[in-house]
Each structure stands twice: as C-alpha cells, then as structure tokens.
mmCIF file of C-alpha atoms in Angstrom:
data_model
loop_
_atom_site.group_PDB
_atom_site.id
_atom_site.type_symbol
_atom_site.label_atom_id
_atom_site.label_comp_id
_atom_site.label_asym_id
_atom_site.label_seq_id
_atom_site.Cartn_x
_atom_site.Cartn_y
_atom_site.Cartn_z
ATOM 1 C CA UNK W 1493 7.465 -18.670 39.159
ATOM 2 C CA UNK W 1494 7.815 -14.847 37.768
ATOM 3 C CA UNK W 1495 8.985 -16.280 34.718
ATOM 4 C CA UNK W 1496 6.450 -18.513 34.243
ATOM 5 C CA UNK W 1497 3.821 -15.348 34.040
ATOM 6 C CA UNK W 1498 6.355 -13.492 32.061
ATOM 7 C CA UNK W 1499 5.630 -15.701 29.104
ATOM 8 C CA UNK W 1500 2.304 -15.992 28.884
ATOM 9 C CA UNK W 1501 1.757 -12.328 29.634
ATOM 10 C CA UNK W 1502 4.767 -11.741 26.675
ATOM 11 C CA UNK W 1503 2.419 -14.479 24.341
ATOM 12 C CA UNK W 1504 -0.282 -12.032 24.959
ATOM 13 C CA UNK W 1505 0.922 -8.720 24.259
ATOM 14 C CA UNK W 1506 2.506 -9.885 21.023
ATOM 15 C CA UNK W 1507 -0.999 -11.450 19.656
ATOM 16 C CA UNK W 1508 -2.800 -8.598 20.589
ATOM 17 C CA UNK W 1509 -0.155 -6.080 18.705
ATOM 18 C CA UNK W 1510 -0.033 -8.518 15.592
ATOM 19 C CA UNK W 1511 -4.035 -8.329 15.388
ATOM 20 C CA UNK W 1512 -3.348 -4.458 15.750
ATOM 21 C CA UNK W 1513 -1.481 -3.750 12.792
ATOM 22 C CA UNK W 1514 -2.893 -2.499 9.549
ATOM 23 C CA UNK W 1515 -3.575 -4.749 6.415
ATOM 24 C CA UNK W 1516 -3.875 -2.291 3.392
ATOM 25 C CA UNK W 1517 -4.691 -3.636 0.255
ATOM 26 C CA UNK W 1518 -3.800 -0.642 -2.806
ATOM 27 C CA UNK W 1519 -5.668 -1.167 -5.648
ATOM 28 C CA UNK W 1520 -5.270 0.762 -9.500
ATOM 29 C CA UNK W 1521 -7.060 0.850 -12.314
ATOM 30 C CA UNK W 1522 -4.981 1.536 -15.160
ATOM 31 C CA UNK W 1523 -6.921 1.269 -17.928
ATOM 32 C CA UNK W 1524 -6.225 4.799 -19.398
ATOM 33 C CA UNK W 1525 -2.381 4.386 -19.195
ATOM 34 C CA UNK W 1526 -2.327 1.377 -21.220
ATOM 35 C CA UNK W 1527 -5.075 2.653 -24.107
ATOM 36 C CA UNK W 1528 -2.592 5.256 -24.233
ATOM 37 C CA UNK W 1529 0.675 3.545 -23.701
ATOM 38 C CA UNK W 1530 1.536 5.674 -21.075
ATOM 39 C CA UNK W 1531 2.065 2.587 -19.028
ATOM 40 C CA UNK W 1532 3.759 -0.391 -20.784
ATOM 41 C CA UNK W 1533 3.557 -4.191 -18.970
ATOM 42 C CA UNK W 1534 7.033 -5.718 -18.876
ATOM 43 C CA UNK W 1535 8.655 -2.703 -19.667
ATOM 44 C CA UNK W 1536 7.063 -0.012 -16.861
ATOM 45 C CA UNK W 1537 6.178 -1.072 -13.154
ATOM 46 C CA UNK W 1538 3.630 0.617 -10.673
ATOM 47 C CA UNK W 1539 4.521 1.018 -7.696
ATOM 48 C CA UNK W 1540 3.249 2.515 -4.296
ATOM 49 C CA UNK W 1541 5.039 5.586 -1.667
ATOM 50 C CA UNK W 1542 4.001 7.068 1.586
ATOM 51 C CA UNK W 1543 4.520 8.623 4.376
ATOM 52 C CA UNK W 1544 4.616 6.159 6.741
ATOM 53 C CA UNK W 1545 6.860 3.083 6.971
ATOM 54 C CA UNK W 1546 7.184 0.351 4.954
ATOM 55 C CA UNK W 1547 6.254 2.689 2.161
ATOM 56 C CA UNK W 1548 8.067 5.379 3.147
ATOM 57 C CA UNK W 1549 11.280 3.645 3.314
ATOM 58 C CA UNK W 1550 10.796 1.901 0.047
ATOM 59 C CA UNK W 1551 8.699 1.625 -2.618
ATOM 60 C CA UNK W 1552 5.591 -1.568 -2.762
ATOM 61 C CA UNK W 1553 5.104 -2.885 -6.232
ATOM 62 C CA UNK W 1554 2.049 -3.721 -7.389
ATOM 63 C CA UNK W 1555 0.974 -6.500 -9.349
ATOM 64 C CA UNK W 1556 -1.941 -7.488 -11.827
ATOM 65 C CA UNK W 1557 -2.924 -10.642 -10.774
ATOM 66 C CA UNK W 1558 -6.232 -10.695 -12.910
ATOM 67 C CA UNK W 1559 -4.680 -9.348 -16.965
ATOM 68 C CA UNK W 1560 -8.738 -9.122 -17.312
ATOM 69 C CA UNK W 1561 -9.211 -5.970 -14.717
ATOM 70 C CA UNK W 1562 -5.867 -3.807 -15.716
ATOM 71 C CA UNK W 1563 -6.372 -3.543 -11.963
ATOM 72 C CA UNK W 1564 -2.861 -3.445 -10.050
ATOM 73 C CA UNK W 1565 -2.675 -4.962 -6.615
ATOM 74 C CA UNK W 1566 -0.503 -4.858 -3.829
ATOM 75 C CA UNK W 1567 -0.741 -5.777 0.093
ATOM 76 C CA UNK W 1568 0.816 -3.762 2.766
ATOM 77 C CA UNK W 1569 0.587 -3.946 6.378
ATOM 78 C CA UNK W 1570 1.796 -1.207 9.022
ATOM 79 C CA UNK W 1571 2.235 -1.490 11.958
ATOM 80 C CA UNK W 1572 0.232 -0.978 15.074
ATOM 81 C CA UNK W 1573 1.910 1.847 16.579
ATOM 82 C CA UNK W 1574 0.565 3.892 13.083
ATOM 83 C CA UNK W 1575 -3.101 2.643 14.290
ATOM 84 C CA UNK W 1576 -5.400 5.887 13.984
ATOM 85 C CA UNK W 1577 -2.739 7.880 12.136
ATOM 86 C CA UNK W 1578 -2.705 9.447 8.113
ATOM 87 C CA UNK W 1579 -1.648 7.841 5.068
ATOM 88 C CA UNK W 1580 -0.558 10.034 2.561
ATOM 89 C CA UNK W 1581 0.477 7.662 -0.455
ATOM 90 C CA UNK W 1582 1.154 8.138 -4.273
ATOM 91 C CA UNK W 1583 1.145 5.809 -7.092
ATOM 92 C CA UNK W 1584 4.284 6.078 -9.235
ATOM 93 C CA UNK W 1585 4.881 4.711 -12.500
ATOM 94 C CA UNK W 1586 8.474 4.196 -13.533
ATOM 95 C CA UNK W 1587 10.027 3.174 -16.504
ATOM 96 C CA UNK W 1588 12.955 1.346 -17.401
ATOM 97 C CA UNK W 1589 15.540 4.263 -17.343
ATOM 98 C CA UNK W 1590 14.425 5.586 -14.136
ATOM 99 C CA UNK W 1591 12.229 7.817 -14.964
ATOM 100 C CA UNK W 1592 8.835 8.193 -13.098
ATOM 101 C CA UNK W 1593 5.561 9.736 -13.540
ATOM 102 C CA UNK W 1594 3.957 10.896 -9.887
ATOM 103 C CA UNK W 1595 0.132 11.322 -9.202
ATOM 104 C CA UNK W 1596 -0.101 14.692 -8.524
ATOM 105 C CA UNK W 1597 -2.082 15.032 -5.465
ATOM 106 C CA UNK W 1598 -1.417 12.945 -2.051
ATOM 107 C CA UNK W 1599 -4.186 10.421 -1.871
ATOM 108 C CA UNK W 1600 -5.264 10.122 1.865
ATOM 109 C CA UNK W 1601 -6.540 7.227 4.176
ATOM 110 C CA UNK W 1602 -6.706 6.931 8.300
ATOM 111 C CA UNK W 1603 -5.238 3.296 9.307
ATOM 112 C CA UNK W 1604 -7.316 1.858 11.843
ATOM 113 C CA UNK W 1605 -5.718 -1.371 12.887
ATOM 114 C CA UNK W 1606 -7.863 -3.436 10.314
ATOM 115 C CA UNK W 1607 -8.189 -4.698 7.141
ATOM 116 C CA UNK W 1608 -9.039 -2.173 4.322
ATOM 117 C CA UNK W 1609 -8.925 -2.866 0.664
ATOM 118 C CA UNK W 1610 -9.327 0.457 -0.995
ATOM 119 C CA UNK W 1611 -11.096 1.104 -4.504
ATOM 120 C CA UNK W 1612 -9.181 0.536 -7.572
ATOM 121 C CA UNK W 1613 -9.600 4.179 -9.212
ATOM 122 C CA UNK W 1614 -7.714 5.230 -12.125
ATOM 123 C CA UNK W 1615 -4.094 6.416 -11.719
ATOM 124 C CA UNK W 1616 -3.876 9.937 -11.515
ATOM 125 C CA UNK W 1617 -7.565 10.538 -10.853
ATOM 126 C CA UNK W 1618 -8.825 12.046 -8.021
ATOM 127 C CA UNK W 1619 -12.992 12.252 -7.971
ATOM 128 C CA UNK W 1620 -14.124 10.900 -4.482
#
C-alpha cells in the first residue's frame, strides 16, 4: 500500500520541479559585427557563458534561424533549484583558431522559474 502512494506522490514532485525550471531564450543582434566583419558566418560562432550551470560548465551556441534579423538565438533552461537566483552571462564570439572576443561587462538577469525571452541587443552594447 506505501508504495502505491510513493508513486504518485514521486509523479508529483517531479512535474511540479520540471514546471519549476527556467526556460531562457538569449537573443543577439549582430548587425554591427557583420557590417564590420568583426563577426564572419561559417567561419566565427556566437556563443553564450555564465555563471550558473549549463552555461557555466560549457558554452550554448547560438543560432540565426531568421538570415533576415542577424539576430542569434539560443534556448537554455536551468534548473529549478537556480529559481530566484542571478545570471551573470556573456556573449563570446570565437573564431576559428580559438580566439575569442568577450563582451566586456557581465550582462545580468534574475531566473524566476519561467519562461523569459530576453531582447536581442547588439553584442557588446550595454544601454538598458
């Protein structure tokens, strides 16, 4: 009989902490890098790092899935237990022999357990 609460109480518990974890979507515009070839599509990649894990453990490409936008875009979701907690992140752009250029300033954003699609602003900008 115990085990027959155990799983729907376990069913439970894991829905609720799925539906608690962070979607982020990261969004850059990089118009200005490609005017001035700083960033170069299918030689250079964008990519996204953080404090906070997935990022922080590896890098998150990002992707532009509309050519029209120069607008980069990549999903990331944390998990719950970051819920309420700081995202420090920084776009990176790296080239093909490893070299990378770094936004200079931490950008910042609290994770609330939702989904949040952030603004695509330019790389390396930093006027919000």
């Amino acid at each position: 009989m115990k085990r027959l609460f155990f799983i729907p109480v376990f069913l439970l518990t894991y829905a609720i902490t799925a539906q608690a974890q962070s979607k982020v979507t990261f969004n850059v515009n990089l118009t200005p890098m490609l005017k001035d070839s700083t960033f170069v599509p299918g030689r250079d990649y964008i990519q996204i790092t953080g404090n906070l894990s997935p990022i922080s453990t590896r890098p998150v490409r990002l992707y532009d899935t509309n050519p029209v936008d120069s607008i980069y875009t990549a999903e990331v979701r944390f998990s719950s237990r970051y819920s309420n907690n700081e995202l420090e992140y920084n776009f990176e752009i790296v080239h093909p022999e490893g070299k990378k250029k770094t936004e200079q300033l931490p950008r910042k954003v609290r994770l609330s357990g939702r989904e949040l699609e952030l603004p695509p602003l330019y790389f390396n900008a930093f006027a919000w």
